[in-house]
PDB file of C-alpha atoms in Angstrom:
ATOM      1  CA  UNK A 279     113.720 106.154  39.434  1.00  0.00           C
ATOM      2  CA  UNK A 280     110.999 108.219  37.717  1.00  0.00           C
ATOM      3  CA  UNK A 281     108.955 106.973  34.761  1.00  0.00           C
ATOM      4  CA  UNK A 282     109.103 110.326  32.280  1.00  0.00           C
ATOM      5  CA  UNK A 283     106.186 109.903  29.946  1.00  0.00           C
ATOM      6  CA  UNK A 284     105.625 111.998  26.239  1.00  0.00           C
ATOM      7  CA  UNK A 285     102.297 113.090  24.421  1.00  0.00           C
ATOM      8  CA  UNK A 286     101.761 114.597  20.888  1.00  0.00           C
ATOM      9  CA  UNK A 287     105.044 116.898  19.739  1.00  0.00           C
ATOM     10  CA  UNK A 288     107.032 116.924  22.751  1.00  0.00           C
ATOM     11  CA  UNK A 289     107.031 112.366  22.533  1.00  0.00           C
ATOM     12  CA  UNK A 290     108.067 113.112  18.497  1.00  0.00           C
ATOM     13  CA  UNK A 291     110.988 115.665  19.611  1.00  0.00           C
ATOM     14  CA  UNK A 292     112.167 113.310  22.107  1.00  0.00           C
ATOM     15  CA  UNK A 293     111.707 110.580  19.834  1.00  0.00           C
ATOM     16  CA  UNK A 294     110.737 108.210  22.086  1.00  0.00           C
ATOM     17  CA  UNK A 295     106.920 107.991  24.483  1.00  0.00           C
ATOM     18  CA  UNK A 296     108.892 107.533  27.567  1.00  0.00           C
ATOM     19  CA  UNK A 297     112.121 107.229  29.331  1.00  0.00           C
ATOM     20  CA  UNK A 298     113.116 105.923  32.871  1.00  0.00           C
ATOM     21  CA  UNK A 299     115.483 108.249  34.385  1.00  0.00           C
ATOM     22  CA  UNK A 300     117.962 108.138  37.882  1.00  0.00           C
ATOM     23  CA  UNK A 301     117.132 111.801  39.280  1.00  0.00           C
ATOM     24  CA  UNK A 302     117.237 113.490  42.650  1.00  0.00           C
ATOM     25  CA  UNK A 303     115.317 116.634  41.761  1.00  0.00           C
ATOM     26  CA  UNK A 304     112.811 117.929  43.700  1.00  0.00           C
ATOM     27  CA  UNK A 305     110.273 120.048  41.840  1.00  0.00           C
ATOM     28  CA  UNK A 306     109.427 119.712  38.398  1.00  0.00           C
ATOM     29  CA  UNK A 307     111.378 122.566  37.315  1.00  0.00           C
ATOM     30  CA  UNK A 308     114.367 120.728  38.520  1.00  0.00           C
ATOM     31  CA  UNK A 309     113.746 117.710  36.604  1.00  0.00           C
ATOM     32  CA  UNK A 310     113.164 119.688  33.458  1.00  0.00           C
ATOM     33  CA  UNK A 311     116.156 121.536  33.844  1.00  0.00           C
ATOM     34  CA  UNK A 312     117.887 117.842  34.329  1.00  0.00           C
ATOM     35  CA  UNK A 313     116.157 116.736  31.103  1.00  0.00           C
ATOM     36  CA  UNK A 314     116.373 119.295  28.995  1.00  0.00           C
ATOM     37  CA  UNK A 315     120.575 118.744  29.159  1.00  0.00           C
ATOM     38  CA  UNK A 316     120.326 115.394  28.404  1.00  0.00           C
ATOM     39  CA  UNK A 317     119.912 115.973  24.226  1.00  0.00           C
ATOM     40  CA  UNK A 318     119.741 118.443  21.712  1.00  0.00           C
ATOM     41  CA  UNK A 319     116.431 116.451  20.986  1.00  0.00           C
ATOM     42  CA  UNK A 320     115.498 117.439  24.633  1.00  0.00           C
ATOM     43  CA  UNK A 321     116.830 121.136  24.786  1.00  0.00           C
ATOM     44  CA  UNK A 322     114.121 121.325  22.215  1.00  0.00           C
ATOM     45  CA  UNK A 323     111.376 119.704  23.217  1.00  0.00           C
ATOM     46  CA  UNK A 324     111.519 121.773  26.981  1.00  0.00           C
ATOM     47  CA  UNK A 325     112.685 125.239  24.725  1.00  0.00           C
ATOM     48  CA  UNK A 326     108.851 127.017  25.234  1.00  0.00           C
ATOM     49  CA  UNK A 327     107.563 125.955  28.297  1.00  0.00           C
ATOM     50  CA  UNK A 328     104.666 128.046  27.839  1.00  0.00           C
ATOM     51  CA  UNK A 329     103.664 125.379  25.750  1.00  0.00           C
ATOM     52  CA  UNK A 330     104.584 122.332  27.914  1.00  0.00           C
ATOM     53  CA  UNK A 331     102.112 120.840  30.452  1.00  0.00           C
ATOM     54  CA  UNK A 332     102.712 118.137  33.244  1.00  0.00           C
ATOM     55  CA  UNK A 333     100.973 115.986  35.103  1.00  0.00           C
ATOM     56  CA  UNK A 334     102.293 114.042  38.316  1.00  0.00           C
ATOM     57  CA  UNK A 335     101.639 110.312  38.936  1.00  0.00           C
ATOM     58  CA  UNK A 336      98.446 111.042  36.794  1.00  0.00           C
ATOM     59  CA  UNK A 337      97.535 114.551  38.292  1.00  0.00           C
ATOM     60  CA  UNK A 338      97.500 117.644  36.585  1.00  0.00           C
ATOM     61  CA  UNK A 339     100.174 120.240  37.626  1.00  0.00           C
ATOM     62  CA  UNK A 340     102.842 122.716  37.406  1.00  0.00           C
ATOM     63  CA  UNK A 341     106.510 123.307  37.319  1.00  0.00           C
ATOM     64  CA  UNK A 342     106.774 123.911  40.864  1.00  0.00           C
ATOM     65  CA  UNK A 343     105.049 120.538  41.922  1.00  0.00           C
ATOM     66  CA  UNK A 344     107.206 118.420  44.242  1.00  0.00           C
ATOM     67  CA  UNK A 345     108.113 114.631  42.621  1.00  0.00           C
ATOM     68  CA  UNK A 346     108.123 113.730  46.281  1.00  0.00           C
ATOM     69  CA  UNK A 347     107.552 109.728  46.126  1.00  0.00           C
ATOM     70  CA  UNK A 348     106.403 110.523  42.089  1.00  0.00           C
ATOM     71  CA  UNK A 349     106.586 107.439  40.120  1.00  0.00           C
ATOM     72  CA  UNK A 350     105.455 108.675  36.705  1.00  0.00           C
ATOM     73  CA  UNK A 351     105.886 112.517  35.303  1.00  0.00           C
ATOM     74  CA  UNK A 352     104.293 113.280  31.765  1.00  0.00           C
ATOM     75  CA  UNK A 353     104.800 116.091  29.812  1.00  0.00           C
ATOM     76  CA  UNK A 354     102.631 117.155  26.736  1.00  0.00           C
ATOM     77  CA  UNK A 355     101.451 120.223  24.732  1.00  0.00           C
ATOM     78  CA  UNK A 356      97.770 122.050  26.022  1.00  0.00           C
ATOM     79  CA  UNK A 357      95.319 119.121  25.759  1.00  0.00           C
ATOM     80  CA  UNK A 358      92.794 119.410  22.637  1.00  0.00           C
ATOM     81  CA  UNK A 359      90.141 117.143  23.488  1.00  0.00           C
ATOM     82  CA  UNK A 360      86.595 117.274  22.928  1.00  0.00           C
TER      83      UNK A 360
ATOM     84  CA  UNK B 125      77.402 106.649  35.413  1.00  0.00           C
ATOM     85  CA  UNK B 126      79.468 105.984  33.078  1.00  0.00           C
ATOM     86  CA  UNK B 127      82.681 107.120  31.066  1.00  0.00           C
ATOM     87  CA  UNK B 128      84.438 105.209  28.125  1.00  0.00           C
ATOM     88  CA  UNK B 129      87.519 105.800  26.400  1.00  0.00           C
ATOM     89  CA  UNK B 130      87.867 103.602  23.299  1.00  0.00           C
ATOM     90  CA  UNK B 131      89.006 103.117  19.902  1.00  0.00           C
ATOM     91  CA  UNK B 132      86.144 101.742  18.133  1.00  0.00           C
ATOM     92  CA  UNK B 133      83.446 103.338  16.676  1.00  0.00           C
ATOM     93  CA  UNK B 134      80.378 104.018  18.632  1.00  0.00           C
ATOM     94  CA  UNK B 135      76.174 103.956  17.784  1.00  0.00           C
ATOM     95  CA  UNK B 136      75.197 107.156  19.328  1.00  0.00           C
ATOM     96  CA  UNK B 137      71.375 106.197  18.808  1.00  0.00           C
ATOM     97  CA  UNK B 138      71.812 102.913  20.802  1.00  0.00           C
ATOM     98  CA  UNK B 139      73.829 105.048  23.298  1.00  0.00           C
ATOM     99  CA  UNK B 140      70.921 107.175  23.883  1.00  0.00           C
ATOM    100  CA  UNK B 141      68.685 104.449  24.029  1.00  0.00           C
ATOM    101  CA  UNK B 142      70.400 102.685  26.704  1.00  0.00           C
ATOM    102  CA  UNK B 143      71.006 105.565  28.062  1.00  0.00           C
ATOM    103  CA  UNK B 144      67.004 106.805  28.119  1.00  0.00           C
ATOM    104  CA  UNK B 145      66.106 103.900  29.424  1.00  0.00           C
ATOM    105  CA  UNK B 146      67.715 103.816  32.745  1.00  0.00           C
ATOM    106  CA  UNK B 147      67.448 107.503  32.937  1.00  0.00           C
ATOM    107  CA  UNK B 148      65.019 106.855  36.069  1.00  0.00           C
ATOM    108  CA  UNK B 149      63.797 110.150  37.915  1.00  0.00           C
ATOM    109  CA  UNK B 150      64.821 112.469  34.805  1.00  0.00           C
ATOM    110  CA  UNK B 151      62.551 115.062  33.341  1.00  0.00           C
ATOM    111  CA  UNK B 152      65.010 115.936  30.820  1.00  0.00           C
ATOM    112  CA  UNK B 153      68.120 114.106  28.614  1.00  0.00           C
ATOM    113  CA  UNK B 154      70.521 116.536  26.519  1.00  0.00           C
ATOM    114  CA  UNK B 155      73.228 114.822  24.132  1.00  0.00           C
ATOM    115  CA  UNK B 156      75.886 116.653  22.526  1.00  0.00           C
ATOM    116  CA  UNK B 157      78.332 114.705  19.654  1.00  0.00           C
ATOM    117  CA  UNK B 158      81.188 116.018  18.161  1.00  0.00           C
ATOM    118  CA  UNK B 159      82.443 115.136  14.800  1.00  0.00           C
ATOM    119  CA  UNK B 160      85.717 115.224  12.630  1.00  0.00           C
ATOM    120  CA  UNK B 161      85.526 118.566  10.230  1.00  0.00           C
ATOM    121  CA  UNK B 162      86.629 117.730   6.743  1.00  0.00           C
ATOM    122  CA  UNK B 163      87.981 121.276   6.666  1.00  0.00           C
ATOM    123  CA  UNK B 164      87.124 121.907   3.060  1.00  0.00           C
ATOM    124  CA  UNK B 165      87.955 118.911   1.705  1.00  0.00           C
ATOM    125  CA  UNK B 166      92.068 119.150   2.989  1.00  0.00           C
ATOM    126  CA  UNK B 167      91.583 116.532   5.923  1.00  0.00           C
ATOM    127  CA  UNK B 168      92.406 112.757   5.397  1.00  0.00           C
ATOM    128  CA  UNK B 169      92.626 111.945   8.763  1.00  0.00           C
ATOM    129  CA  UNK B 170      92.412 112.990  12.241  1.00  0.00           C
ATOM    130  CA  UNK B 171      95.088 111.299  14.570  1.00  0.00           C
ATOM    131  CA  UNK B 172      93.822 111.558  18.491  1.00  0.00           C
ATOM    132  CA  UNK B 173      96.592 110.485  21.186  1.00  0.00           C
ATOM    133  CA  UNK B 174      95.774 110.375  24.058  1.00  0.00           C
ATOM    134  CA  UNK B 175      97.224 109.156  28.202  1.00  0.00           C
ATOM    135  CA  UNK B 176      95.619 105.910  29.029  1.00  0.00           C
ATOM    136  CA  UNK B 177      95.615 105.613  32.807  1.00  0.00           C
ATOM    137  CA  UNK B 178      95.214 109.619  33.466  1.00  0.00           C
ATOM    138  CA  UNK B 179      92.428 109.983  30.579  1.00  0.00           C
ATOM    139  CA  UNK B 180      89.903 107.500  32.433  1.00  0.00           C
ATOM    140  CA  UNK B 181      90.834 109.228  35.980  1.00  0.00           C
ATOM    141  CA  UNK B 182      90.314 112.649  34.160  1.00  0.00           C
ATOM    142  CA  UNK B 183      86.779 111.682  32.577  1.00  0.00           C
ATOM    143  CA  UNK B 184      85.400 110.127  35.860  1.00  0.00           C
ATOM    144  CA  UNK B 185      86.569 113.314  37.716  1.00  0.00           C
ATOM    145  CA  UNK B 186      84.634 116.001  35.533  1.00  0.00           C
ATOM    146  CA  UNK B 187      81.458 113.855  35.025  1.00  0.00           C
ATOM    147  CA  UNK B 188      81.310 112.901  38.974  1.00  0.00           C
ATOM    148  CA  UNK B 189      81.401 117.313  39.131  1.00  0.00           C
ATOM    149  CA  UNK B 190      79.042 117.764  35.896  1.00  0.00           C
ATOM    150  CA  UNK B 191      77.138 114.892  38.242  1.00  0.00           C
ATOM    151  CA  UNK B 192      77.273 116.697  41.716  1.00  0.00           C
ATOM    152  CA  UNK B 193      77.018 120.599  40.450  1.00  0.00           C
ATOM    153  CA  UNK B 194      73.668 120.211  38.450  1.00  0.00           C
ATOM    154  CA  UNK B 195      72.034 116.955  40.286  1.00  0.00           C
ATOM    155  CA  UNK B 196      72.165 115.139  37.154  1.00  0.00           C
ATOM    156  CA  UNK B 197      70.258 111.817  37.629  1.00  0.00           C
ATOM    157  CA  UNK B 198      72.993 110.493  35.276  1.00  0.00           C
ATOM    158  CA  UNK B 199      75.626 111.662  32.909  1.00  0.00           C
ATOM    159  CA  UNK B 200      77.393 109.374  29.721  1.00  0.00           C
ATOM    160  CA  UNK B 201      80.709 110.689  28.416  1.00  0.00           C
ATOM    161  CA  UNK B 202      82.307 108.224  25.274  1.00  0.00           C
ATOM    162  CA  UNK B 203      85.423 109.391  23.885  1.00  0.00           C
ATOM    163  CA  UNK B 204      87.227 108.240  21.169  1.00  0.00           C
ATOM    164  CA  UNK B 205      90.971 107.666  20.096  1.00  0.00           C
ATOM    165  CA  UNK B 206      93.346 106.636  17.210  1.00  0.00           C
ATOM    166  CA  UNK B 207      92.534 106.995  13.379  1.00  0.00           C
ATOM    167  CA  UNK B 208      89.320 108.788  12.406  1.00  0.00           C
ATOM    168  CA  UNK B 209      87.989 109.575   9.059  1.00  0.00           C
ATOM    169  CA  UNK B 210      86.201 113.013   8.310  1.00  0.00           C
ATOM    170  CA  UNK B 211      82.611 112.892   9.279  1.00  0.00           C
ATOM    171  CA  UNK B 212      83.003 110.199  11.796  1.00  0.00           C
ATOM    172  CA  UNK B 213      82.127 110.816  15.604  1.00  0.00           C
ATOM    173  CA  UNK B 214      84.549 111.883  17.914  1.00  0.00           C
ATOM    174  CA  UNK B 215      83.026 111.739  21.296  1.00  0.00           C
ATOM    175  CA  UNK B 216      79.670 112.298  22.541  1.00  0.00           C
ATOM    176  CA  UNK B 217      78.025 113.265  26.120  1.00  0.00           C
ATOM    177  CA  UNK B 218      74.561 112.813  27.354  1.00  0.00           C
ATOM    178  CA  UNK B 219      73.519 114.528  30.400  1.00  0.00           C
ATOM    179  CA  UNK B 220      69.741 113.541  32.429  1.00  0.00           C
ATOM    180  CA  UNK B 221      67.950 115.276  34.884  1.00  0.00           C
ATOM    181  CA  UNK B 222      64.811 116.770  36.472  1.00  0.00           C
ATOM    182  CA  UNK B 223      64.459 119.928  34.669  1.00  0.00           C
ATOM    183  CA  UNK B 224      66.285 121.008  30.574  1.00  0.00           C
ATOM    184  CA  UNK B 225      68.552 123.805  31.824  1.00  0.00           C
ATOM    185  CA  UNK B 226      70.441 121.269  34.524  1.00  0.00           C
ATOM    186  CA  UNK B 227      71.110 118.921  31.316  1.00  0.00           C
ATOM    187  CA  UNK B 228      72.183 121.578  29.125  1.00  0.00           C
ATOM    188  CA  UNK B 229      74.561 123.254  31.199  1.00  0.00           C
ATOM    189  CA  UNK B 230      75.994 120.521  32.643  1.00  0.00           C
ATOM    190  CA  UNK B 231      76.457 118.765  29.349  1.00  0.00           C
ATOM    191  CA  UNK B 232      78.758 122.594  28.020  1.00  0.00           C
ATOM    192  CA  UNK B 233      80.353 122.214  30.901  1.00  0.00           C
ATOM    193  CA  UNK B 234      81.840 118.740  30.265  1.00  0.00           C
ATOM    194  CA  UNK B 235      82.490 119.776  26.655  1.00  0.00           C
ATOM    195  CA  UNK B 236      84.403 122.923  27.975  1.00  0.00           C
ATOM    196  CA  UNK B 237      86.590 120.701  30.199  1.00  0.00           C
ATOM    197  CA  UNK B 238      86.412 117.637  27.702  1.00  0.00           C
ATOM    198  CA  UNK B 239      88.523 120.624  25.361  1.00  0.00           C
ATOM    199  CA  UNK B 240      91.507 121.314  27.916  1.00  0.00           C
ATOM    200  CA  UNK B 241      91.348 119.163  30.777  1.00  0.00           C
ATOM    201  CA  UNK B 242      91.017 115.874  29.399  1.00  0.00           C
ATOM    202  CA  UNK B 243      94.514 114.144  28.028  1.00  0.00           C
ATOM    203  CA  UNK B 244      93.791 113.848  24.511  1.00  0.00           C
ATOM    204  CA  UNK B 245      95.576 115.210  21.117  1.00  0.00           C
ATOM    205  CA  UNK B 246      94.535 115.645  18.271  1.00  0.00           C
ATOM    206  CA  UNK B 247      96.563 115.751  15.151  1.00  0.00           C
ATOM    207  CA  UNK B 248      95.561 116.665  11.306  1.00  0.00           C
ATOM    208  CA  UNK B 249      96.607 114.684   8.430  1.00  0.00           C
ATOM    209  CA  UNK B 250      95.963 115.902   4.952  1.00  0.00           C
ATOM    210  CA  UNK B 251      97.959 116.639   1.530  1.00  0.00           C
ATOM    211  CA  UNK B 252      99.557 119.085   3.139  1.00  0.00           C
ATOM    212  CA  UNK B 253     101.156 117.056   5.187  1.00  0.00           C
ATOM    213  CA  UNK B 254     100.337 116.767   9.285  1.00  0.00           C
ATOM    214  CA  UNK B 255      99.773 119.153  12.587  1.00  0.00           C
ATOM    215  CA  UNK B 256      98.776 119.055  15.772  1.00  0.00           C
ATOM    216  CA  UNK B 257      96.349 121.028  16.224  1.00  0.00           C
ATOM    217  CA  UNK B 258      96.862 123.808  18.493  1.00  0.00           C
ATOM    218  CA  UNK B 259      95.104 124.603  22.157  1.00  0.00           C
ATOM    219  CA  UNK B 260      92.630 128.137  21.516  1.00  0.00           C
ATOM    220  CA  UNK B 261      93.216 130.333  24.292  1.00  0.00           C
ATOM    221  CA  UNK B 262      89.399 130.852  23.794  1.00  0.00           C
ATOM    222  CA  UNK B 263      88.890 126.942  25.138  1.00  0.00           C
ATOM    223  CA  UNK B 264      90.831 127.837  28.626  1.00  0.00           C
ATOM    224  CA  UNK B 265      88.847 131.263  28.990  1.00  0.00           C
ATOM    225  CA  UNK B 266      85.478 128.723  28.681  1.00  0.00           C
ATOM    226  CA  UNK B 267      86.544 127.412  31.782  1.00  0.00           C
ATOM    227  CA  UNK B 268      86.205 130.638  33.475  1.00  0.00           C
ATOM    228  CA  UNK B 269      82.742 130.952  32.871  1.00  0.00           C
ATOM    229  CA  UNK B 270      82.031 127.591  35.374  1.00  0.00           C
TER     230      UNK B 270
END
């Protein structure tokens, strides 16, 4: 089981800040590809992944990352802090 | 050494204070605050989101380098989240050490990295309704420069 967290646009697409999901992808781009079939809602939020970032049990990453023994995946838009 | 993520308001002149004071060793303190734009009058509200748990971790990680890379004798970083009104503070840094141009890199580097590598959001709410406001690809080439 991997906790799938939401920030910012992609958490109101989804509709929801986080879901648990039953997966046995290995990278990333696998579990996107898992998620993004799940909804409409989803197939939108994961449309322009140029826009999507992610982050791995906390770290910052990219689609190729392993989820490996990953307990929590976030995805969210560029950050805009500051 | 110290980083703080809250929603609250914060007094940046006791900040810098506190901050002065055990500032032992340093020649120089810089501090740097940034502030909600009205934008002409069309901005109610700013909105920040933000990833408790990764935020902190982020924070400590690029004020332990700000720390390391320009032998600061201390660095503060305070960032805020939730509602803010026009005008009101958004964050603020201090930076101390032995000579100015230490503090006053270091403290535009942590505001370059504050901008993209720090898990915050920000999202405008005025009569026009709301957006998030978008990533520059100006912010990610100031990274380059470090």
């Amino acid at each position: 089981m991997i906790d799938v967290l939401y920030f910012a646009w992609l958490r109101e697409r989804i509709g929801a800040p986080k879901e648990r999901v039953e997966t046995n992808a290995e990278t990333v781009a696998d579990l996107v590809t898992e998620l993004a079939a799940k909804s409409d809602a989803h197939a939108l939020a994961f449309s322009d992944m140029k826009s999507v970032r992610v982050a791995v049990d906390q770290e910052l990453t990219d689609l190729d990352a392993s989820l490996k023994d990953a307990r929590e995946v976030a995805f969210f838009p560029p950050m805009t802090g500051g | 050494m110290t980083t703080r993520v809250q929603s609250q308001p914060f007094d940046m002149g006791a900040e810098v204070q506190a901050f002065t004071k055990t500032a032992t060793g340093a020649g120089a303190i810089v501090t740097f605050s940034g502030l909600v734009r009205d934008e002409g009058g069309t901005l109610t509200e700013m909105e920040i989101e933000h990833y408790p748990g990764m935020t902190e971790k982020a924070l400590e990680a690029i004020r332990a380098e700000a720390v390391t890379r320009w032998s600061l004798t201390d660095a503060l970083v305070i960032h805020r989240f939730g509602q803010l009104k026009p005008g009101e503070q958004i964050m603020m840094v201090a930076t101390a050490s032995r000579h100015r141009s230490d503090a006053f890199q270091a403290a535009e580097f942590l505001m370059d990295y504050l901008k993209s590598r720090a898990p915050f959001w920000k999202k405008e709410l005025g009569a026009d309704g709301q957006t998030w406001v978008d990533a520059k690809d100006t912010d990610e080439d100031a990274l380059k420069r470090w």
